[in-house]
Coordinates of C-alpha atoms in Angstrom, one line a residue:
Chain N
M18 CA -0.1 0.0 0.1
Y19 CA 1.2 3.2 -0.7
A20 CA -0.6 5.1 2.0
Q21 CA 0.1 3.9 5.5
L22 CA -1.5 5.0 8.8
V23 CA -3.6 7.7 7.3
D24 CA -4.9 10.0 10.0
T25 CA -8.6 10.7 9.9
G26 CA -8.6 13.1 12.7
T27 CA -11.6 11.3 14.2
K28 CA -11.6 9.8 17.8
R29 CA -14.6 7.5 17.3
L30 CA -17.3 7.0 14.9
K31 CA -20.5 9.2 15.0
T32 CA -23.8 7.5 15.6
R33 CA -26.6 8.4 13.1
E34 CA -28.4 10.5 15.6
E35 CA -25.0 12.5 16.4
M36 CA -24.7 13.3 12.6
S37 CA -26.1 16.6 10.9
P38 CA -28.5 16.2 8.2
E39 CA -25.7 17.0 5.7
E40 CA -23.6 14.4 7.4
R41 CA -26.4 11.9 7.1
D42 CA -27.0 12.6 3.4
F43 CA -23.4 12.1 2.7
Q44 CA -23.3 8.8 4.5
D45 CA -26.3 7.6 2.8
K46 CA -24.8 8.4 -0.6
I47 CA -21.4 6.4 0.5
D48 CA -23.7 3.4 1.6
A49 CA -25.5 3.5 -1.8
E50 CA -22.2 3.3 -3.6
T51 CA -22.7 6.8 -5.3
K52 CA -19.4 8.3 -5.9
I53 CA -18.7 11.6 -4.0
E54 CA -17.3 14.3 -6.6
A55 CA -15.2 17.5 -6.0
K56 CA -18.3 19.7 -6.0
N57 CA -20.4 17.8 -3.5
W58 CA -20.6 18.7 0.2
M59 CA -18.4 16.4 2.2
P60 CA -17.3 16.5 6.0
D61 CA -14.2 18.4 6.6
A62 CA -12.4 15.2 8.1
Y63 CA -13.3 13.3 5.0
R64 CA -11.7 15.8 2.8
K65 CA -8.4 16.2 4.9
T66 CA -8.2 12.4 5.3
L67 CA -8.4 12.0 1.6
V68 CA -5.8 14.8 1.0
R69 CA -3.5 12.9 3.2
Q70 CA -3.9 9.7 1.7
I71 CA -3.8 10.9 -2.0
S72 CA -0.8 13.1 -1.4
Q73 CA 1.0 10.1 0.5
H74 CA 0.2 8.1 -2.4
A75 CA 1.4 10.8 -4.9
H76 CA 4.6 11.3 -2.8
S77 CA 5.3 7.4 -2.8
E78 CA 5.3 7.6 -6.6
I79 CA 8.0 10.5 -6.7
V80 CA 10.2 9.3 -3.9
G81 CA 9.9 5.7 -5.4
M82 CA 11.6 6.9 -8.4
L83 CA 14.8 7.3 -6.6
P84 CA 15.6 3.4 -5.7
E85 CA 15.0 2.7 -9.4
G86 CA 17.0 5.6 -10.5
N87 CA 19.8 4.2 -8.6
W88 CA 20.3 1.5 -11.1
L89 CA 18.9 3.3 -14.4
T90 CA 22.6 4.3 -15.2
R91 CA 23.6 0.7 -14.8
A92 CA 20.8 -1.1 -16.6
P93 CA 22.8 -4.2 -18.2
T94 CA 21.0 -4.2 -21.7
L95 CA 19.5 -1.6 -24.0
K96 CA 16.2 -3.6 -23.7
R97 CA 16.3 -3.4 -19.7
K98 CA 17.3 0.5 -19.8
L99 CA 14.3 1.2 -22.1
Q100 CA 11.8 -0.9 -19.8
L101 CA 13.1 0.9 -16.6
M102 CA 13.0 4.2 -18.2
A103 CA 9.5 3.8 -19.2
K104 CA 8.3 2.6 -15.9
I105 CA 10.0 5.4 -14.1
Q106 CA 8.4 7.8 -16.7
D107 CA 5.0 6.1 -15.7
E108 CA 5.7 6.7 -12.1
A109 CA 6.0 10.4 -12.6
G110 CA 3.1 10.4 -14.5
H111 CA 1.1 8.7 -11.7
G112 CA 2.5 11.3 -9.4
L113 CA 1.2 14.1 -11.3
Y114 CA -2.2 12.6 -12.0
L115 CA -2.7 11.9 -8.1
Y116 CA -1.5 15.5 -7.2
S117 CA -4.3 16.7 -9.7
A118 CA -6.9 14.4 -8.1
M119 CA -5.7 15.7 -4.6
E120 CA -6.0 19.4 -6.0
T121 CA -9.7 18.7 -6.8
L122 CA -10.2 18.7 -3.1
G123 CA -8.8 22.2 -2.6
A124 CA -5.3 21.4 -1.7
D125 CA -2.2 22.7 -3.1
R126 CA 0.4 20.5 -4.7
D127 CA 3.3 22.9 -3.7
E128 CA 2.2 23.2 0.1
E129 CA 1.9 19.3 0.2
V130 CA 5.3 18.7 -1.2
Q131 CA 7.0 21.2 1.2
K132 CA 5.2 19.1 4.0
L133 CA 7.1 16.1 2.7
H134 CA 10.4 18.0 2.3
D135 CA 9.8 19.1 6.1
G136 CA 9.5 15.6 7.3
K137 CA 5.6 16.3 8.0
A138 CA 4.0 14.2 5.5
K139 CA 4.6 10.4 4.9
Y140 CA 5.1 8.2 1.8
S141 CA 5.3 4.4 1.6
S142 CA 8.1 2.9 4.0
I143 CA 9.2 0.8 1.5
F144 CA 11.1 3.4 -0.6
N145 CA 13.5 3.9 2.4
Y146 CA 15.1 0.7 1.7
P147 CA 18.3 0.7 -0.5
T148 CA 18.5 -1.0 -4.0
L149 CA 21.7 -3.2 -3.9
N150 CA 21.9 -5.3 -6.9
W151 CA 20.3 -5.5 -10.5
A152 CA 17.8 -7.9 -9.3
D153 CA 16.2 -5.3 -7.1
M154 CA 14.7 -3.7 -10.3
G155 CA 12.9 -7.1 -10.8
A156 CA 11.9 -7.5 -7.2
V157 CA 10.5 -4.1 -6.8
G158 CA 8.4 -4.4 -9.7
W159 CA 7.4 -7.9 -8.8
L160 CA 6.8 -7.3 -4.8
V161 CA 6.4 -3.7 -4.3
D162 CA 4.3 -2.7 -7.4
G163 CA 2.5 -6.2 -6.6
A164 CA 1.7 -5.0 -3.1
A165 CA 0.7 -1.7 -4.4
I166 CA -1.8 -3.5 -6.8
V167 CA -3.4 -5.4 -4.4
N168 CA -4.5 -2.4 -2.5
Q169 CA -5.0 -0.2 -5.6
V170 CA -7.5 -2.7 -7.2
V171 CA -9.5 -2.5 -4.4
L172 CA -9.2 1.5 -4.2
Q173 CA -10.7 1.4 -7.8
R174 CA -14.1 1.2 -5.8
T175 CA -13.0 4.0 -3.3
S176 CA -16.0 6.4 -2.6
Y177 CA -14.1 9.7 -4.2
G178 CA -14.7 9.9 -7.8
P179 CA -11.3 11.6 -9.0
Y180 CA -9.3 9.2 -6.7
S181 CA -11.2 6.2 -7.9
R182 CA -10.7 7.0 -11.6
A183 CA -6.9 7.7 -11.0
M184 CA -6.8 4.2 -9.7
V185 CA -8.2 2.7 -12.7
R186 CA -5.7 4.1 -14.9
I187 CA -2.7 3.6 -12.6
C188 CA -3.7 -0.2 -12.1
K189 CA -3.5 -1.0 -15.5
E190 CA 0.2 0.4 -15.8
E191 CA 1.2 -1.0 -12.6
S192 CA 0.1 -4.5 -13.6
F193 CA 2.3 -4.3 -16.5
H194 CA 5.3 -3.1 -14.4
Q195 CA 4.6 -6.1 -12.2
R196 CA 4.8 -8.6 -14.8
Q197 CA 7.9 -7.0 -16.2
G198 CA 9.7 -7.2 -12.6
F199 CA 8.7 -10.8 -12.6
Q200 CA 10.0 -11.5 -15.8
I201 CA 13.5 -10.0 -14.8
L202 CA 13.8 -12.3 -12.0
L203 CA 12.5 -15.3 -14.0
D204 CA 15.1 -14.8 -16.7
M205 CA 17.9 -14.6 -14.4
M206 CA 16.6 -17.7 -12.6
R207 CA 16.0 -19.7 -15.7
E208 CA 19.0 -18.7 -17.8
G209 CA 21.3 -16.8 -15.5
T210 CA 24.5 -17.7 -13.7
Q211 CA 24.7 -18.6 -10.1
A212 CA 26.0 -15.1 -9.4
Q213 CA 22.7 -13.9 -11.0
K214 CA 20.5 -16.4 -9.2
D215 CA 22.3 -15.3 -5.8
M216 CA 21.5 -11.7 -6.6
V217 CA 17.6 -12.7 -7.1
Q218 CA 17.4 -14.6 -3.8
D219 CA 19.4 -11.7 -1.9
A220 CA 16.9 -9.1 -3.4
I221 CA 14.0 -11.2 -2.2
N222 CA 15.5 -11.7 1.3
R223 CA 15.7 -8.1 1.8
L224 CA 12.5 -6.9 0.3
W225 CA 10.4 -9.6 1.4
W226 CA 9.5 -8.2 5.0
P227 CA 9.5 -4.6 4.0
A228 CA 7.0 -5.3 1.1
L229 CA 4.6 -7.2 3.8
M230 CA 4.8 -4.0 6.0
M231 CA 3.5 -1.9 3.0
F232 CA 0.0 -2.9 4.1
G233 CA 0.3 -1.0 7.4
P234 CA -0.1 -2.3 11.1
H235 CA -2.5 -5.0 12.3
D236 CA -6.0 -3.9 12.1
D237 CA -6.3 -3.9 16.0
E238 CA -3.3 -1.4 15.8
S239 CA -4.8 0.6 13.0
P240 CA -6.8 3.2 14.9
N241 CA -8.0 5.2 11.8
S242 CA -9.2 2.3 9.6
Q243 CA -12.6 1.9 11.0
Q244 CA -13.6 5.7 10.1
S245 CA -11.8 5.2 6.7
M246 CA -13.7 1.9 6.0
V247 CA -17.2 3.6 7.0
W248 CA -16.3 6.3 4.5
K249 CA -15.3 3.6 2.1
I250 CA -12.0 5.5 1.5
K251 CA -10.5 2.1 2.4
R252 CA -12.5 -1.0 1.2
K253 CA -10.5 -3.8 2.8
S254 CA -8.5 -4.1 6.0
N255 CA -4.8 -4.2 6.2
D256 CA -4.6 -7.8 7.2
E257 CA -7.0 -8.8 4.6
L258 CA -5.0 -7.2 1.9
R259 CA -1.8 -8.4 3.4
Q260 CA -3.2 -12.0 3.4
M261 CA -4.4 -11.6 -0.3
F262 CA -1.0 -10.6 -1.4
I263 CA 0.8 -13.4 0.4
D264 CA -1.7 -16.1 -1.0
Q265 CA -1.2 -14.8 -4.5
T266 CA 2.5 -14.2 -4.2
I267 CA 3.7 -17.6 -2.8
P268 CA 2.9 -19.7 -5.8
Q269 CA 5.0 -17.1 -8.2
L270 CA 7.8 -17.4 -5.6
E271 CA 7.8 -21.1 -6.0
F272 CA 7.5 -20.9 -9.8
L273 CA 10.9 -18.9 -9.5
G274 CA 12.5 -21.5 -7.4
C275 CA 13.2 -18.9 -4.7
T276 CA 12.2 -18.9 -0.8
A277 CA 10.9 -16.4 1.4
P278 CA 13.1 -15.5 4.5
D279 CA 10.5 -16.7 6.9
P280 CA 10.6 -20.1 8.7
D281 CA 7.0 -20.0 9.7
L282 CA 5.8 -19.9 6.1
K283 CA 3.4 -22.7 5.5
W284 CA 0.1 -23.5 3.7
N285 CA -2.9 -23.9 6.3
E286 CA -5.2 -26.5 5.0
E287 CA -7.9 -25.4 7.6
T288 CA -8.1 -21.6 6.8
G289 CA -7.1 -22.1 3.0
H290 CA -4.5 -19.4 3.5
Y291 CA -0.6 -19.3 4.0
D292 CA 0.5 -18.6 7.7
F293 CA 3.4 -16.5 8.3
G294 CA 5.7 -15.3 10.7
A295 CA 5.6 -12.2 12.9
I296 CA 6.3 -8.8 11.3
D297 CA 9.0 -6.8 13.2
W298 CA 6.7 -3.9 13.9
K299 CA 9.6 -1.9 15.7
E300 CA 11.3 -1.7 12.2
F301 CA 8.2 -0.5 10.7
Y302 CA 7.6 2.2 13.2
D303 CA 11.2 3.3 13.2
V304 CA 11.3 3.6 9.2
L305 CA 7.9 5.5 9.3
K306 CA 9.4 7.9 11.8
G307 CA 12.3 8.6 9.7
D308 CA 14.7 6.0 10.9
G309 CA 15.1 3.9 7.9
P310 CA 18.2 2.9 6.0
C311 CA 17.6 5.7 3.4
N312 CA 15.0 8.3 4.8
R313 CA 17.3 11.0 5.2
E314 CA 18.8 10.6 1.7
R315 CA 15.5 10.3 -0.1
I316 CA 14.2 13.4 1.3
S317 CA 17.2 15.2 1.0
T318 CA 17.5 14.3 -2.8
R319 CA 13.9 15.4 -3.3
R320 CA 14.4 18.5 -1.5
K321 CA 17.6 19.3 -3.4
A322 CA 15.9 18.8 -6.6
I323 CA 13.0 21.2 -5.9
D324 CA 15.2 23.9 -4.1
E325 CA 17.9 23.9 -7.0
G326 CA 15.1 24.0 -9.6
T327 CA 13.5 26.9 -8.1
W328 CA 15.2 29.5 -10.4
V329 CA 14.3 27.2 -13.4
R330 CA 10.5 27.3 -12.5
E331 CA 10.8 31.1 -11.8
A332 CA 12.3 31.6 -15.2
A333 CA 9.3 29.8 -16.7
V334 CA 6.9 32.0 -14.9
A335 CA 8.7 35.2 -15.7
Y336 CA 8.9 34.3 -19.4
A337 CA 5.3 33.5 -19.5
A338 CA 4.3 36.8 -18.1
K339 CA 6.5 38.7 -20.6
Q340 CA 4.9 36.8 -23.4
K341 CA 1.5 37.7 -22.1
Q342 CA 2.5 41.2 -21.8
R343 CA 3.8 41.2 -25.2
A344 CA 0.7 39.7 -26.8
A345 CA -1.4 42.3 -24.9
A346 CA 0.6 45.1 -26.2
Chain M
M19 CA 38.6 4.6 -46.4
T20 CA 36.0 2.3 -48.0
E21 CA 32.4 3.4 -48.1
Q22 CA 31.4 0.4 -46.2
K23 CA 33.9 1.3 -43.4
A24 CA 32.8 4.8 -43.3
L25 CA 29.1 3.7 -43.0
Q26 CA 29.9 1.6 -40.0
D27 CA 31.7 4.4 -38.4
Y28 CA 28.9 6.7 -39.3
L29 CA 26.3 4.4 -37.6
I30 CA 28.3 4.0 -34.5
R31 CA 28.8 7.8 -33.9
L32 CA 24.9 8.1 -34.2
A33 CA 24.4 5.5 -31.9
D34 CA 27.0 6.5 -29.4
S35 CA 26.0 10.1 -29.3
D36 CA 22.4 9.1 -28.6
M37 CA 23.5 6.6 -26.0
I38 CA 25.9 8.9 -24.0
L39 CA 23.4 11.9 -24.0
S40 CA 20.7 9.5 -22.7
Q41 CA 22.9 8.3 -19.9
R42 CA 23.4 11.8 -18.9
L43 CA 19.6 12.3 -18.9
C44 CA 19.4 9.0 -16.8
E45 CA 21.6 10.6 -14.2
L46 CA 18.8 13.3 -13.5
C47 CA 16.2 10.8 -12.7
G48 CA 14.2 11.9 -9.4
K49 CA 16.5 15.2 -9.6
A50 CA 14.8 17.4 -12.2
P51 CA 13.4 20.9 -11.2
A52 CA 9.8 19.8 -11.4
I53 CA 7.7 16.6 -12.0
E54 CA 6.8 17.7 -15.5
E55 CA 10.6 17.8 -16.2
E56 CA 11.1 14.4 -14.9
M57 CA 8.7 13.2 -17.4
A58 CA 10.3 15.1 -20.3
V59 CA 13.6 14.2 -19.3
M60 CA 12.8 10.5 -19.2
N61 CA 10.8 10.9 -22.5
V62 CA 13.9 12.4 -24.6
G63 CA 16.1 9.7 -22.9
L64 CA 13.9 7.1 -24.1
D65 CA 13.6 8.3 -27.5
L66 CA 17.3 8.5 -27.7
V67 CA 18.0 5.0 -26.3
G68 CA 15.6 3.5 -28.8
Q69 CA 17.3 5.5 -31.5
A70 CA 20.7 4.2 -30.6
R71 CA 19.5 0.7 -30.3
N72 CA 18.3 0.9 -34.2
W73 CA 21.8 2.4 -35.2
Y74 CA 23.7 -0.2 -33.1
E75 CA 21.6 -3.1 -34.7
Y76 CA 22.1 -2.0 -38.2
A77 CA 25.9 -1.4 -37.4
A78 CA 26.1 -4.9 -35.9
E79 CA 24.7 -6.4 -38.9
L80 CA 27.3 -4.6 -41.2
I81 CA 30.1 -5.2 -38.9
D82 CA 29.2 -8.9 -38.8
D83 CA 31.8 -10.1 -36.2
G84 CA 29.2 -11.8 -33.8
R85 CA 28.8 -8.7 -31.7
D86 CA 25.1 -7.6 -31.3
A87 CA 23.8 -4.2 -30.3
D88 CA 24.3 -4.7 -26.5
K89 CA 27.8 -5.9 -27.0
L90 CA 28.7 -2.8 -29.0
C91 CA 27.1 -0.5 -26.6
F92 CA 28.3 -2.4 -23.4
L93 CA 31.7 -3.7 -24.5
R94 CA 33.5 -1.0 -26.1
D95 CA 35.8 1.2 -24.2
A96 CA 36.3 4.8 -24.7
L97 CA 39.0 4.9 -27.5
D98 CA 36.3 3.1 -29.6
Y99 CA 33.3 5.2 -28.8
R100 CA 32.6 7.9 -31.4
N101 CA 30.1 10.2 -29.8
L102 CA 30.4 14.0 -29.7
L103 CA 32.4 15.4 -26.9
L104 CA 29.4 17.7 -26.1
V105 CA 27.0 14.9 -25.0
E106 CA 29.5 13.4 -22.4
Q107 CA 29.8 16.8 -20.8
P108 CA 28.3 16.7 -17.0
N109 CA 24.8 17.9 -16.4
E110 CA 26.0 20.7 -13.9
D111 CA 22.9 22.9 -13.5
Y112 CA 19.8 22.8 -15.4
A113 CA 21.1 25.6 -17.8
V114 CA 24.1 23.3 -18.8
T115 CA 21.8 20.4 -19.2
M116 CA 19.6 22.4 -21.5
A117 CA 22.1 24.3 -23.5
R118 CA 23.9 21.0 -24.2
Q119 CA 20.4 19.5 -25.3
F120 CA 19.9 22.5 -27.5
F121 CA 23.1 22.6 -29.4
F122 CA 22.7 18.7 -29.9
D123 CA 19.0 19.0 -31.0
V124 CA 19.6 21.5 -33.7
W125 CA 22.5 19.2 -34.9
H126 CA 20.4 16.1 -34.6
Y127 CA 17.4 17.7 -36.2
F128 CA 19.1 18.8 -39.4
T129 CA 21.2 15.5 -39.6
L130 CA 18.1 13.2 -39.4
K131 CA 16.1 15.4 -41.6
S132 CA 18.7 15.1 -44.3
L133 CA 19.0 11.1 -43.4
V134 CA 15.3 10.7 -44.2
D135 CA 16.4 11.1 -47.9
A136 CA 19.4 8.7 -47.5
S137 CA 20.0 6.4 -50.5
D138 CA 20.4 3.6 -47.8
E139 CA 16.8 2.5 -47.1
R140 CA 17.3 1.2 -43.6
I141 CA 18.8 4.5 -42.7
A142 CA 16.1 6.4 -44.2
N143 CA 13.4 4.3 -42.3
I144 CA 15.1 4.9 -39.1
A145 CA 15.6 8.4 -39.5
A146 CA 12.0 8.9 -40.5
K147 CA 10.8 7.8 -37.1
A148 CA 13.7 9.6 -35.3
V149 CA 13.3 12.9 -36.9
K150 CA 9.6 13.3 -35.6
E151 CA 11.1 12.6 -32.1
A152 CA 13.9 15.0 -32.6
T153 CA 11.6 17.8 -33.8
Y154 CA 9.8 17.7 -30.5
H155 CA 13.2 17.5 -28.5
L156 CA 14.3 20.7 -30.5
R157 CA 11.2 22.4 -29.9
R158 CA 11.4 21.6 -26.1
S159 CA 15.0 22.8 -25.5
S160 CA 14.4 25.9 -27.7
E161 CA 11.6 26.8 -25.6
W162 CA 13.8 26.4 -22.4
V163 CA 16.6 28.3 -23.8
K164 CA 14.2 31.2 -24.4
R165 CA 12.5 30.9 -21.0
M166 CA 15.9 31.0 -19.4
G167 CA 17.6 33.8 -21.6
D168 CA 14.4 36.1 -21.4
G169 CA 13.2 34.8 -18.2
T170 CA 14.8 36.4 -14.8
E171 CA 18.2 38.0 -14.4
E172 CA 19.5 34.7 -12.6
S173 CA 18.3 32.4 -15.3
H174 CA 19.6 34.7 -18.1
R175 CA 23.2 34.7 -16.4
R176 CA 23.2 30.9 -16.0
I177 CA 22.1 30.0 -19.4
Q178 CA 24.5 32.5 -21.0
E179 CA 27.4 31.0 -18.9
A180 CA 26.3 27.4 -20.1
F181 CA 26.4 28.8 -23.7
D182 CA 30.0 30.2 -23.0
L183 CA 31.1 26.8 -21.2
L184 CA 29.8 24.6 -24.0
W185 CA 30.5 26.6 -27.2
R186 CA 34.0 25.1 -27.6
F187 CA 32.4 21.7 -28.1
T188 CA 30.0 22.7 -30.9
G189 CA 32.7 23.0 -33.5
E190 CA 32.9 19.3 -33.8
L191 CA 29.1 19.1 -34.6
V192 CA 29.7 21.0 -37.9
T193 CA 33.3 20.2 -39.0
P194 CA 33.3 17.5 -41.2
D195 CA 36.0 14.7 -41.5
D196 CA 36.6 11.9 -43.8
T197 CA 33.7 9.9 -42.7
D198 CA 31.4 12.8 -43.0
H199 CA 32.6 13.6 -46.7
A200 CA 32.2 9.9 -47.8
M201 CA 28.8 9.7 -46.3
F202 CA 27.8 12.9 -48.1
K203 CA 29.2 11.6 -51.4
A204 CA 27.5 8.2 -50.9
G205 CA 24.2 10.0 -50.9
I206 CA 23.6 9.2 -47.2
G207 CA 24.8 11.9 -44.9
P208 CA 24.0 15.7 -45.0
D209 CA 25.9 18.1 -47.0
P210 CA 28.8 19.2 -44.5
E211 CA 28.5 22.9 -45.7
K212 CA 24.6 23.0 -45.5
L213 CA 24.7 21.3 -42.1
K214 CA 27.0 24.2 -40.9
Q215 CA 24.8 27.0 -42.1
D216 CA 21.7 25.2 -40.8
W217 CA 23.2 24.8 -37.4
F218 CA 24.5 28.2 -37.0
G219 CA 21.5 29.8 -38.6
M220 CA 19.1 28.1 -36.1
V221 CA 21.3 28.5 -33.1
R222 CA 21.8 32.2 -33.8
E223 CA 18.1 32.7 -34.2
V224 CA 17.0 31.1 -31.0
A225 CA 19.8 32.9 -29.1
A226 CA 18.6 36.2 -30.5
Q227 CA 15.1 35.5 -29.4
A228 CA 16.4 34.3 -26.0
T229 CA 18.9 37.8 -25.6
L230 CA 21.7 35.5 -25.6
K231 CA 25.2 35.9 -27.1
T232 CA 26.8 32.9 -29.0
G233 CA 30.5 32.5 -29.4
A234 CA 32.5 33.2 -32.7
E235 CA 32.5 30.7 -35.6
D236 CA 36.1 30.7 -35.6
A237 CA 36.6 30.3 -32.0
W238 CA 39.0 27.6 -30.7
M239 CA 37.3 24.3 -30.7
Y240 CA 37.7 21.1 -28.6
M241 CA 37.3 18.2 -31.0
G242 CA 38.2 14.5 -31.1
G243 CA 35.2 12.4 -30.1
K244 CA 34.5 11.5 -33.7
S245 CA 38.0 10.0 -33.8
G246 CA 37.9 8.4 -30.2
V247 CA 39.8 10.9 -28.5
H248 CA 37.5 12.2 -25.6
T249 CA 37.3 14.2 -22.6
E250 CA 37.9 12.8 -19.1
H251 CA 34.3 12.3 -18.5
L252 CA 33.7 9.4 -21.1
G253 CA 35.7 7.0 -19.2
L254 CA 33.6 7.4 -15.9
I255 CA 30.4 7.3 -18.0
L256 CA 31.3 3.9 -19.4
A257 CA 32.5 2.5 -16.1
E258 CA 29.1 3.1 -14.6
M259 CA 27.1 2.2 -17.7
Q260 CA 29.0 -0.8 -18.5
F261 CA 29.5 -2.2 -14.9
L262 CA 27.2 -5.3 -14.9
P263 CA 28.2 -6.6 -18.5
R264 CA 31.7 -6.2 -17.5
A265 CA 31.6 -7.6 -14.1
Y266 CA 29.7 -10.5 -15.0
P267 CA 31.3 -11.6 -18.5
D268 CA 29.6 -15.2 -17.9
A269 CA 26.2 -13.9 -18.0
T270 CA 24.5 -14.4 -21.4
T271 CA 21.1 -12.8 -20.2
W272 CA 19.7 -10.3 -18.0

């Protein structure tokens, strides 16, 4: 999931009696699966929650370019270089598209980006892990985009219209990225040397647990989930989504001939799902707080890009103003 | 020089310049001054790698020594690289990045426009697609040069400094050598004299609109890329770009 621990600003759910007439109408619409559009009335907390979630999602797309950019200059063939460039370009596009969806709620892109650079806004914890070998480009596509898709497929039915439509478009491209990522790993496992196969297993070992953490804390530790579910901003719980991801990923892992770094992982006949080991939640909260392996580097790179680009954007604005003046004269 | 040898050399030059410029653009990933620019930089870079691949593939067929496009790209050292010195120059600030792109785009556009009518059908076909991309690249970089030149005081200073910094690498674009002459004679490459006029004509026109000064045509020029004598930058670019195929020579697939 590209949005984790999104604060709804609500302490508990309101009963129907406690709601104002507007709030009751709004909730009725949601319950009837009518999409909320930008011009419709909505509770302030709903608007703020969505701004937080969509901006986190957009920030994740943009910060997510950095771990891939780390290997872009070292892509080993022309074909892989072209694929990776196209993927990164898609991600920048997703970022733009999501910021636009967020702006329909009255938020400002520059302000939200500033919050990111000030360390006040979150983005997916996964992008704070380093990419250490070429197989990471496959594993990121397969596991990270794979985990994102599980969440985003459900979000296609989210209650806010512009966000829901953005998800439909983004899901199509993410699925393509995921297949491409898997293919990178499969080619290395099937036709690669031992050194290449070792790279694949190493990438999976490092990214496996962080990928599972993408779905956020357990449901009973997720204080904002209940309100988000009632508003249908979220449609499935963190644990449900994580289980779906594991169930669909293990057969692919076996197909690759690789293993997961989890001795407790096993098929459970009774439940019809895979059981898996305990997630290190301390690590998750540390990374979210800013103490992951690459948090500081990621933010400082993004801040530097935008700060050093200030004069470029100012030049564009100044030139446009001059052109307009000339046209009017 | 036989025509065949000149043709191989010419294709490698086209491919190498595309490839090395694209490599510089890849370095900007996640570091461009706006998200819109992230997309544009990646888009131009993608076009260039795509074109490089087409030129390498044709070159590999003609050279016919068992090397494919990837081997030509990833297993030749600097002395065998034939890119223009201009494209290997570092990104520095966005003014240098854009001035480098603009000088290249003008050359690239007129070169490809001429290659569309090449007597060699394969080249004409590759150029026909590539020139559409280069037309967009040139429009974009020209617009940025104008925005920076006629934007703010700071942007004007920066882009003028970038023009001054890179001017010495532009002579190579329009100074023909034996290969360029041979390609013109064979009805493939552009008329060197016309290419020079076109390049200066457009660069001066855009510079004037951008309120920028260009250098003299007879200024001292740093040349050598087309014969494999590069600046210090290329060795480092290749060390990074070719790392995996060089470090894992036994790997046959990636």
